Amino acid sequence: MSSALAILAFVVALVLAILIHELGHLLTAKSVGMKADRYFVGFGPTLWSTRRGETEYGVKALPLGGFVSIRGMSSLDERDRPLVDTVFTRDALRGAAERDATVVTGFADGTPNLTGGALAELDEELARRGTPAEQREHILRRTRDTAAEMEDLEGLRRSLREIVHTEVGPSERVGDLAWRLERGDEGRFYHDRPVWQRALVIFMGPVTHIGIAFLLLVGLYSLLPLPTGEVTTEVAAVLEDTPAEAAGVQEGDRLLAVEGTASSDFEVLREAIRTRPGEPTTLTIERGEETLEVVLTPDREEDPQTGEAVGLAGFAPAPVEARLSPGAAIRRAAVGDEVDAFGGVVPLLGASIQGLTSIFSPSGIADLLSSSVGAQERDPEGVVSVIGIASLAGQTAEAGSAGLYTFVFLLAYLNVFLFIFNLVPLPPFDGGHLAVLGIEKAGNLARRVRGREQDFTVDPRAVTAVALPVIGVLLLVAVTSIWLDISAPLQL
């Protein structure tokens, strides 16, 4: 896979992660009866859309993530009234006649005529609220057939209510089709629902990133052969300017014996080399179908743990690789294990919290700004923008299975970081919405203790006042990190 394809795969995976995040909000909102009327991929002008139920799904021109619209989260959102109050009022009938004045029936009490325009608007309103085509057809036909029997507007409205009830049935939960037609948006706006439901809707967006990361890691550990912590006697790499290189040891050679000590256990052979610092040592190796002997003199080095002099030849053994069993893969993906202590979601959560704290600390921002103007070297463990992460993903393309491991692990780590990042308890993050809910809940609990009405809400202007400087800091970090990733890109 080329670097360009690796970068493209990374971008697609990131966009999918964001869409799944928004899907978490959408499905949870629908499950508790909230009205979620739009779910779009991208931003900007709409390229394509379709309606399923009451929700419009579509694709916009700029594929930079996606969004879900939950009614009531904006103070500008307007509620739908019951169906009869939307299409069968004097004003609605009068306005519909301007669209199509064909008279279906008139009324003796002076009510504006029921016209073709009114039936067309009834059909459109039924469709907008998610009524299936067959039910819409039945409701329209029965409304037309019974309208002539109605003497006044109230009779027409009562007839439509009865037709809807018989065609759709009674409402079984908040937000189902019968509820939408008979009661409109009553009880369905974001702030209408209990605090725990609002919190669940907000939380289920970020938590999808944990699910994505966990599944990526389980798949990685189950499907890709990985080092087990043990090694073979095969030479995986020969270091430069070492006794092994000088003696002609090559990658792929298999070590059979050291000074006549034969073993299939690399640790035995390694120990035989370590005991001969500065002494000529004969290695018996297998190269293809040949068995060769090479002589090298291990470098004398001090063991940092014991302080003893040991011999080092300068080559690395090939690791034993194997796929993990499902149970072992799940365990490592969740909490890590003795082979890879940081390979699970839980240790990555800790690393993400530490990284986020470091990035947005005063010293972290100062170091970032200093690096951006060339006053100090860039910290290789510092902040990286999406462009930088995509660049790192591209660098994995030519590294074979090791590169694939790095690519998938990078995606998993990014999703864990996005979970933590979204839960920062400041607006405009999801964590900021949760913080507002917590403040409102605490305030209303205090009001209840004092016997006062529990109607405390956080002023949206206060939320905006906090969100603006947060957005400013985010923009500063984003722009600066993008500049660094362009001018001084990191290398794996």
XYZ file of C-alpha atoms in Angstrom:
492
model
C 0.000 0.000 0.000
C 1.343 3.422 -0.949
C 1.647 6.337 1.431
C -1.173 8.147 -0.382
C -3.511 5.182 0.066
C -2.541 4.883 3.739
C -3.332 8.576 4.282
C -6.641 8.200 2.416
C -7.521 5.134 4.506
C -6.743 7.081 7.664
C -8.925 10.031 6.634
C -11.813 7.717 5.728
C -11.451 5.889 9.059
C -11.448 9.197 10.953
C -14.564 10.447 9.154
C -16.305 7.126 9.856
C -15.396 7.418 13.533
C -16.966 10.881 13.667
C -20.094 9.618 11.893
C -20.391 6.728 14.349
C -20.003 9.275 17.159
C -22.939 11.257 15.766
C -24.881 8.021 15.207
C -24.489 7.326 18.921
C -26.228 10.631 19.662
C -28.917 9.965 17.026
C -29.917 6.438 18.024
C -29.948 7.249 21.728
C -32.030 10.396 21.157
C -34.564 8.406 19.133
C -34.685 5.646 21.734
C -35.768 8.082 24.474
C -38.281 9.910 22.273
C -36.310 13.034 21.365
C -36.801 14.473 17.898
C -33.680 14.078 15.765
C -34.645 15.345 12.337
C -31.321 15.493 10.458
C -28.242 13.279 10.162
C -25.714 14.387 7.567
C -22.285 13.392 6.340
C -20.199 16.525 5.806
C -20.997 20.218 5.865
C -21.993 22.898 3.373
C -24.444 22.551 0.463
C -26.524 19.367 0.348
C -25.589 16.996 -2.480
C -28.143 14.284 -1.745
C -30.673 13.445 0.929
C -33.510 11.066 1.670
C -36.065 10.787 4.431
C -36.546 7.732 6.615
C -39.301 8.251 9.106
C -39.079 11.792 10.430
C -35.288 12.015 9.947
C -33.570 13.339 6.863
C -30.304 11.569 6.004
C -27.927 13.078 3.499
C -24.510 13.981 2.164
C -23.101 17.500 1.996
C -20.332 18.911 -0.167
C -17.487 19.052 2.379
C -16.788 15.563 3.828
C -15.290 16.894 7.068
C -17.182 14.757 9.542
C -20.915 14.995 10.105
C -23.665 16.182 12.432
C -27.017 15.262 13.939
C -29.730 17.803 14.695
C -31.658 17.199 17.934
C -34.571 19.582 18.274
C -34.587 21.818 21.312
C -30.830 22.134 21.697
C -31.152 25.534 20.012
C -33.437 28.213 21.399
C -34.454 28.982 17.787
C -36.039 25.564 17.204
C -39.817 25.629 16.698
C -42.152 22.874 17.824
C -44.453 20.972 15.502
C -48.059 21.232 16.593
C -50.491 18.303 16.381
C -51.304 17.401 12.781
C -54.826 18.865 12.837
C -53.527 22.142 14.273
C -50.997 22.361 11.449
C -53.134 21.639 8.384
C -56.786 22.157 9.393
C -57.096 25.652 10.824
C -58.793 28.583 9.165
C -55.472 30.228 8.369
C -53.965 26.974 7.068
C -56.965 26.283 4.799
C -56.919 29.838 3.522
C -53.186 29.670 2.745
C -53.479 26.247 1.073
C -56.082 27.601 -1.345
C -53.425 29.896 -2.801
C -51.469 26.785 -3.785
C -54.370 24.892 -5.376
C -57.866 26.385 -5.194
C -59.671 23.293 -6.499
C -62.608 22.870 -4.098
C -63.024 19.460 -2.482
C -65.862 20.544 -0.214
C -67.277 23.656 1.411
C -68.665 24.356 4.877
C -71.885 26.032 5.946
C -70.333 27.956 8.833
C -68.080 30.111 6.653
C -64.929 28.028 7.174
C -62.575 28.357 4.175
C -63.098 25.552 1.662
C -61.172 22.314 1.816
C -59.106 22.498 -1.356
C -56.662 20.418 -3.318
C -53.932 22.577 -1.795
C -55.010 21.605 1.727
C -54.900 17.904 0.883
C -51.480 18.339 -0.747
C -50.185 20.006 2.413
C -51.724 17.241 4.534
C -49.851 14.688 2.420
C -46.570 16.602 2.768
C -46.996 16.987 6.523
C -47.731 13.285 6.916
C -44.597 12.465 4.923
C -42.462 14.908 6.910
C -43.529 13.252 10.141
C -42.525 9.842 8.814
C -45.872 8.322 7.798
C -45.399 5.392 5.377
C -46.743 5.934 1.842
C -49.543 3.369 2.137
C -50.878 4.891 5.352
C -50.652 8.376 3.842
C -52.730 7.226 0.891
C -55.401 5.736 3.167
C -55.567 8.840 5.367
C -55.851 11.164 2.364
C -58.527 9.047 0.670
C -60.646 8.732 3.808
C -60.257 12.452 4.571
C -61.454 13.340 1.065
C -64.351 10.877 1.220
C -65.643 11.995 4.638
C -65.051 15.750 4.214
C -68.355 16.260 2.355
C -70.230 14.958 5.408
C -68.683 17.566 7.722
C -70.675 20.726 8.383
C -67.966 22.816 9.997
C -64.259 23.055 10.735
C -64.498 21.240 14.047
C -66.155 18.296 12.348
C -63.337 18.176 9.779
C -60.716 18.260 12.528
C -62.506 15.569 14.551
C -62.776 13.393 11.466
C -59.040 13.655 10.752
C -58.216 12.736 14.358
C -60.393 9.623 14.146
C -58.946 8.612 10.763
C -55.376 8.987 12.025
C -56.166 7.018 15.165
C -57.743 4.117 13.259
C -55.033 4.021 10.585
C -51.992 4.431 12.856
C -53.258 3.092 16.171
C -52.644 4.428 19.684
C -49.300 5.811 20.769
C -47.139 3.324 22.678
C -44.210 5.576 23.519
C -43.052 9.174 23.260
C -42.061 10.004 19.702
C -43.661 7.117 17.808
C -45.736 7.846 14.692
C -49.040 8.123 16.521
C -47.479 10.565 19.002
C -45.989 12.683 16.211
C -49.323 12.947 14.407
C -51.605 13.412 17.411
C -49.370 15.448 19.739
C -46.628 16.923 17.563
C -43.424 17.736 19.441
C -45.008 17.727 22.894
C -42.430 16.347 25.336
C -39.921 15.644 22.560
C -37.530 18.575 22.702
C -34.131 18.096 24.316
C -35.009 20.063 27.445
C -38.349 18.246 27.812
C -36.652 14.965 28.672
C -35.335 13.993 32.134
C -31.772 14.918 32.977
C -30.573 11.312 32.880
C -31.890 10.882 29.337
C -30.238 14.088 28.157
C -26.972 13.018 29.763
C -27.217 9.587 28.131
C -27.770 11.128 24.694
C -24.698 13.337 25.125
C -22.492 10.591 26.576
C -23.320 7.974 23.940
C -21.533 10.033 21.290
C -18.073 10.021 22.862
C -18.403 6.484 24.217
C -18.600 5.124 20.675
C -14.894 5.984 20.319
C -14.097 3.566 23.139
C -16.068 0.878 21.318
C -14.252 1.603 18.070
C -10.835 1.503 19.764
C -11.627 -1.744 21.570
C -12.859 -3.472 18.399
C -9.822 -2.254 16.426
C -7.461 -3.635 19.061
C -9.291 -6.953 19.392
C -9.181 -7.357 15.600
C -5.513 -6.386 15.524
C -4.484 -8.864 18.208
C -6.716 -11.664 16.858
C -5.843 -11.423 13.159
C -2.265 -10.152 12.950
C 0.621 -12.339 14.163
C 2.362 -10.365 16.914
C 5.459 -10.861 19.094
C 4.744 -13.161 22.014
C 7.654 -11.949 24.125
C 9.784 -14.941 23.175
C 12.555 -14.969 20.553
C 14.004 -17.453 18.050
C 17.640 -18.127 17.152
C 17.154 -16.421 13.768
C 18.981 -13.122 13.246
C 16.437 -10.344 12.627
C 18.864 -7.399 12.360
C 22.603 -6.748 12.445
C 23.623 -3.432 13.975
C 26.169 -1.227 12.211
C 29.785 -1.050 13.395
C 29.469 -4.107 15.626
C 31.476 -7.360 15.894
C 28.612 -9.239 14.205
C 28.723 -6.960 11.159
C 32.502 -7.212 10.961
C 32.314 -11.011 11.124
C 29.799 -11.172 8.280
C 26.712 -12.220 10.220
C 23.637 -11.574 8.048
C 19.954 -11.044 8.592
C 18.201 -14.402 8.257
C 21.113 -16.447 9.623
C 20.149 -19.000 12.255
C 22.460 -19.328 15.260
C 23.168 -22.981 16.088
C 26.012 -22.866 18.629
C 28.458 -20.603 20.472
C 31.932 -21.996 21.140
C 30.573 -25.513 20.711
C 27.561 -24.923 22.993
C 24.594 -25.899 20.819
C 21.025 -25.007 21.719
C 17.675 -24.097 20.172
C 17.090 -21.652 23.048
C 18.394 -18.189 22.189
C 18.820 -17.255 25.849
C 21.359 -20.078 26.277
C 23.341 -18.898 23.243
C 23.064 -15.255 24.284
C 24.440 -16.053 27.729
C 27.372 -17.916 26.129
C 28.256 -14.739 24.198
C 27.822 -12.503 27.257
C 30.361 -14.543 29.221
C 33.124 -13.861 26.653
C 33.687 -10.084 26.532
C 36.742 -9.248 24.473
C 37.473 -12.901 23.677
C 37.435 -14.380 20.149
C 34.257 -16.467 19.921
C 33.184 -18.968 17.288
C 29.574 -18.884 16.188
C 28.054 -21.762 14.251
C 25.305 -20.482 11.969
C 22.962 -21.871 9.359
C 22.612 -19.815 6.197
C 20.212 -21.335 3.722
C 21.366 -24.946 3.295
C 24.904 -24.233 4.503
C 26.380 -24.479 7.987
C 29.113 -21.916 8.591
C 31.443 -20.879 11.375
C 32.331 -17.230 11.981
C 34.624 -15.772 14.582
C 33.923 -12.491 16.337
C 35.094 -10.741 19.450
C 32.176 -9.490 21.561
C 32.424 -5.869 22.668
C 33.002 -5.402 26.378
C 30.109 -3.525 27.985
C 28.999 -3.020 31.566
C 25.673 -4.590 32.553
C 23.677 -1.651 33.998
C 21.916 -3.942 36.478
C 24.826 -5.967 37.849
C 27.803 -3.796 36.948
C 29.592 -6.851 35.514
C 31.438 -6.827 32.184
C 29.483 -8.685 29.487
C 30.046 -9.388 25.811
C 27.777 -7.978 23.093
C 27.894 -9.267 19.503
C 25.600 -6.649 17.944
C 22.665 -8.535 16.430
C 18.999 -8.894 17.398
C 17.011 -12.128 17.358
C 13.721 -12.507 15.491
C 10.697 -12.571 17.784
C 8.265 -15.453 17.941
C 4.994 -14.211 16.418
C 1.500 -15.638 16.874
C -2.126 -14.577 16.786
C -3.728 -14.245 20.190
C -6.690 -16.370 21.181
C -10.016 -14.496 21.406
C -9.821 -14.373 25.196
C -6.232 -13.166 25.244
C -6.989 -10.601 22.529
C -9.932 -9.228 24.499
C -7.848 -9.015 27.659
C -4.958 -7.188 25.976
C -7.362 -4.865 24.124
C -9.072 -3.974 27.402
C -6.285 -3.616 29.977
C -3.026 -4.719 28.332
C -0.982 -7.735 29.445
C 2.505 -8.769 30.486
C 3.774 -8.608 26.886
C 2.220 -5.221 26.050
C 1.228 -3.357 29.201
C 0.104 -0.286 27.227
C -1.777 -2.164 24.505
C -5.266 -1.819 26.003
C -7.977 0.812 26.167
C -7.551 1.394 29.916
C -3.825 2.301 29.791
C -4.480 4.374 26.660
C -7.112 6.311 28.614
C -4.472 7.193 31.189
C -1.999 8.204 28.487
C -4.655 10.351 26.777
C -5.523 12.189 29.986
C -1.854 12.817 30.663
C -1.279 13.998 27.088
C -4.306 16.285 27.078
C -3.272 17.821 30.394
C 0.233 18.381 29.087
C -0.880 19.917 25.788
C -3.268 22.460 27.291
C -1.224 23.346 30.350
C 0.381 26.815 30.354
C 3.826 25.261 29.888
C 2.544 23.012 27.087
C 1.069 25.926 25.138
C 4.208 28.003 25.768
C 6.410 25.187 24.424
C 4.142 24.816 21.401
C 4.345 28.523 20.570
C 8.100 28.550 21.164
C 8.577 25.602 18.815
C 6.407 27.217 16.147
C 8.706 30.255 15.930
C 11.875 28.170 16.016
C 12.973 29.200 19.497
C 13.310 25.559 20.558
C 13.277 22.098 19.038
C 9.926 20.452 18.552
C 9.036 17.917 21.233
C 8.501 14.581 19.429
C 5.996 13.627 22.134
C 4.119 16.920 21.919
C 0.876 17.877 20.211
C 0.191 16.576 16.679
C -2.546 17.865 14.392
C -4.774 15.715 12.195
C -2.403 16.492 9.323
C 0.518 15.215 11.375
C -1.319 12.040 12.358
C -2.253 11.442 8.711
C 1.411 11.895 7.787
C 2.438 9.322 10.402
C -0.209 6.964 9.036
C 1.269 7.398 5.559
C 4.725 6.472 6.863
C 3.420 3.045 7.915
C 2.671 2.056 4.316
C 6.065 0.553 3.478
C 6.672 -1.253 6.780
C 4.729 -4.463 6.094
C 2.949 -6.108 9.017
C 4.737 -3.824 11.489
C 3.361 -0.846 9.583
C -0.142 -2.319 9.611
C 0.136 -2.800 13.365
C 1.239 0.826 13.814
C -1.548 2.078 11.534
C -4.337 0.249 13.386
C -2.905 1.024 16.811
C -2.652 4.706 15.833
C -6.351 4.718 14.904
C -7.258 3.023 18.180
C -5.207 5.481 20.240
C -6.733 8.420 18.355
C -10.247 7.166 19.154
C -9.398 6.818 22.839
C -8.032 10.366 22.788
C -11.203 11.620 21.060
C -13.262 10.048 23.862
C -11.305 11.960 26.510
C -11.155 15.123 24.395
C -14.935 15.177 23.890
C -15.535 14.782 27.622
C -13.575 17.881 28.631
C -16.140 19.579 30.926
C -16.189 22.862 29.043
C -18.402 24.063 26.187
C -18.471 23.459 23.255
C -17.422 19.855 24.020
C -19.932 17.123 24.842
C -18.433 17.204 28.325
C -19.483 20.852 28.525
C -23.113 19.865 27.901
C -22.784 17.237 30.635
C -21.316 19.849 32.970
C -24.277 22.166 32.298
C -26.678 19.314 33.075
C -24.802 18.647 36.315
C -24.951 22.297 37.351
C -28.655 22.477 36.569
C -29.350 19.265 38.478
C -27.408 20.481 41.530
C -29.162 23.845 41.405
C -32.598 22.257 41.247
C -31.768 19.855 44.066
C -30.894 22.873 46.211
C -34.166 24.523 45.185
C -36.118 21.411 46.144
C -34.516 21.363 49.593
C -35.601 24.989 50.036
C -39.109 24.210 48.807
C -38.742 26.310 45.676
C -39.816 25.469 42.129
C -37.210 23.368 40.322
C -36.877 25.449 37.175
C -33.230 26.517 37.309
C -31.418 26.487 33.966
C -27.992 27.749 32.988
C -28.195 30.942 30.952
C -27.097 30.175 27.351
C -25.194 33.463 27.364
C -23.015 32.133 30.188
C -22.322 28.978 28.180
C -21.355 31.099 25.177
C -19.123 33.287 27.336
C -17.178 30.190 28.402
C -17.208 28.565 24.960
C -15.661 31.500 23.096
C -12.275 31.549 24.882
C -12.174 27.731 24.775
C -12.681 27.853 21.014
C -9.958 30.508 20.831
C -7.450 28.253 22.601
C -8.446 25.319 20.384
C -7.890 27.396 17.257
C -4.504 28.557 18.555
C -3.371 24.983 19.250
C -4.810 23.703 15.966
C -3.216 26.355 13.762
C 0.146 26.139 15.542
C 0.276 22.345 15.433
C -0.677 22.313 11.738
C 2.143 24.750 11.057
C 4.592 22.512 12.915
C 3.375 19.427 11.073
C 4.034 21.201 7.785
C 7.337 22.886 8.665
C 8.819 20.227 10.965
C 6.937 16.946 10.414
C 7.475 14.086 12.827
C 9.003 10.830 11.632
C 8.257 7.340 12.916
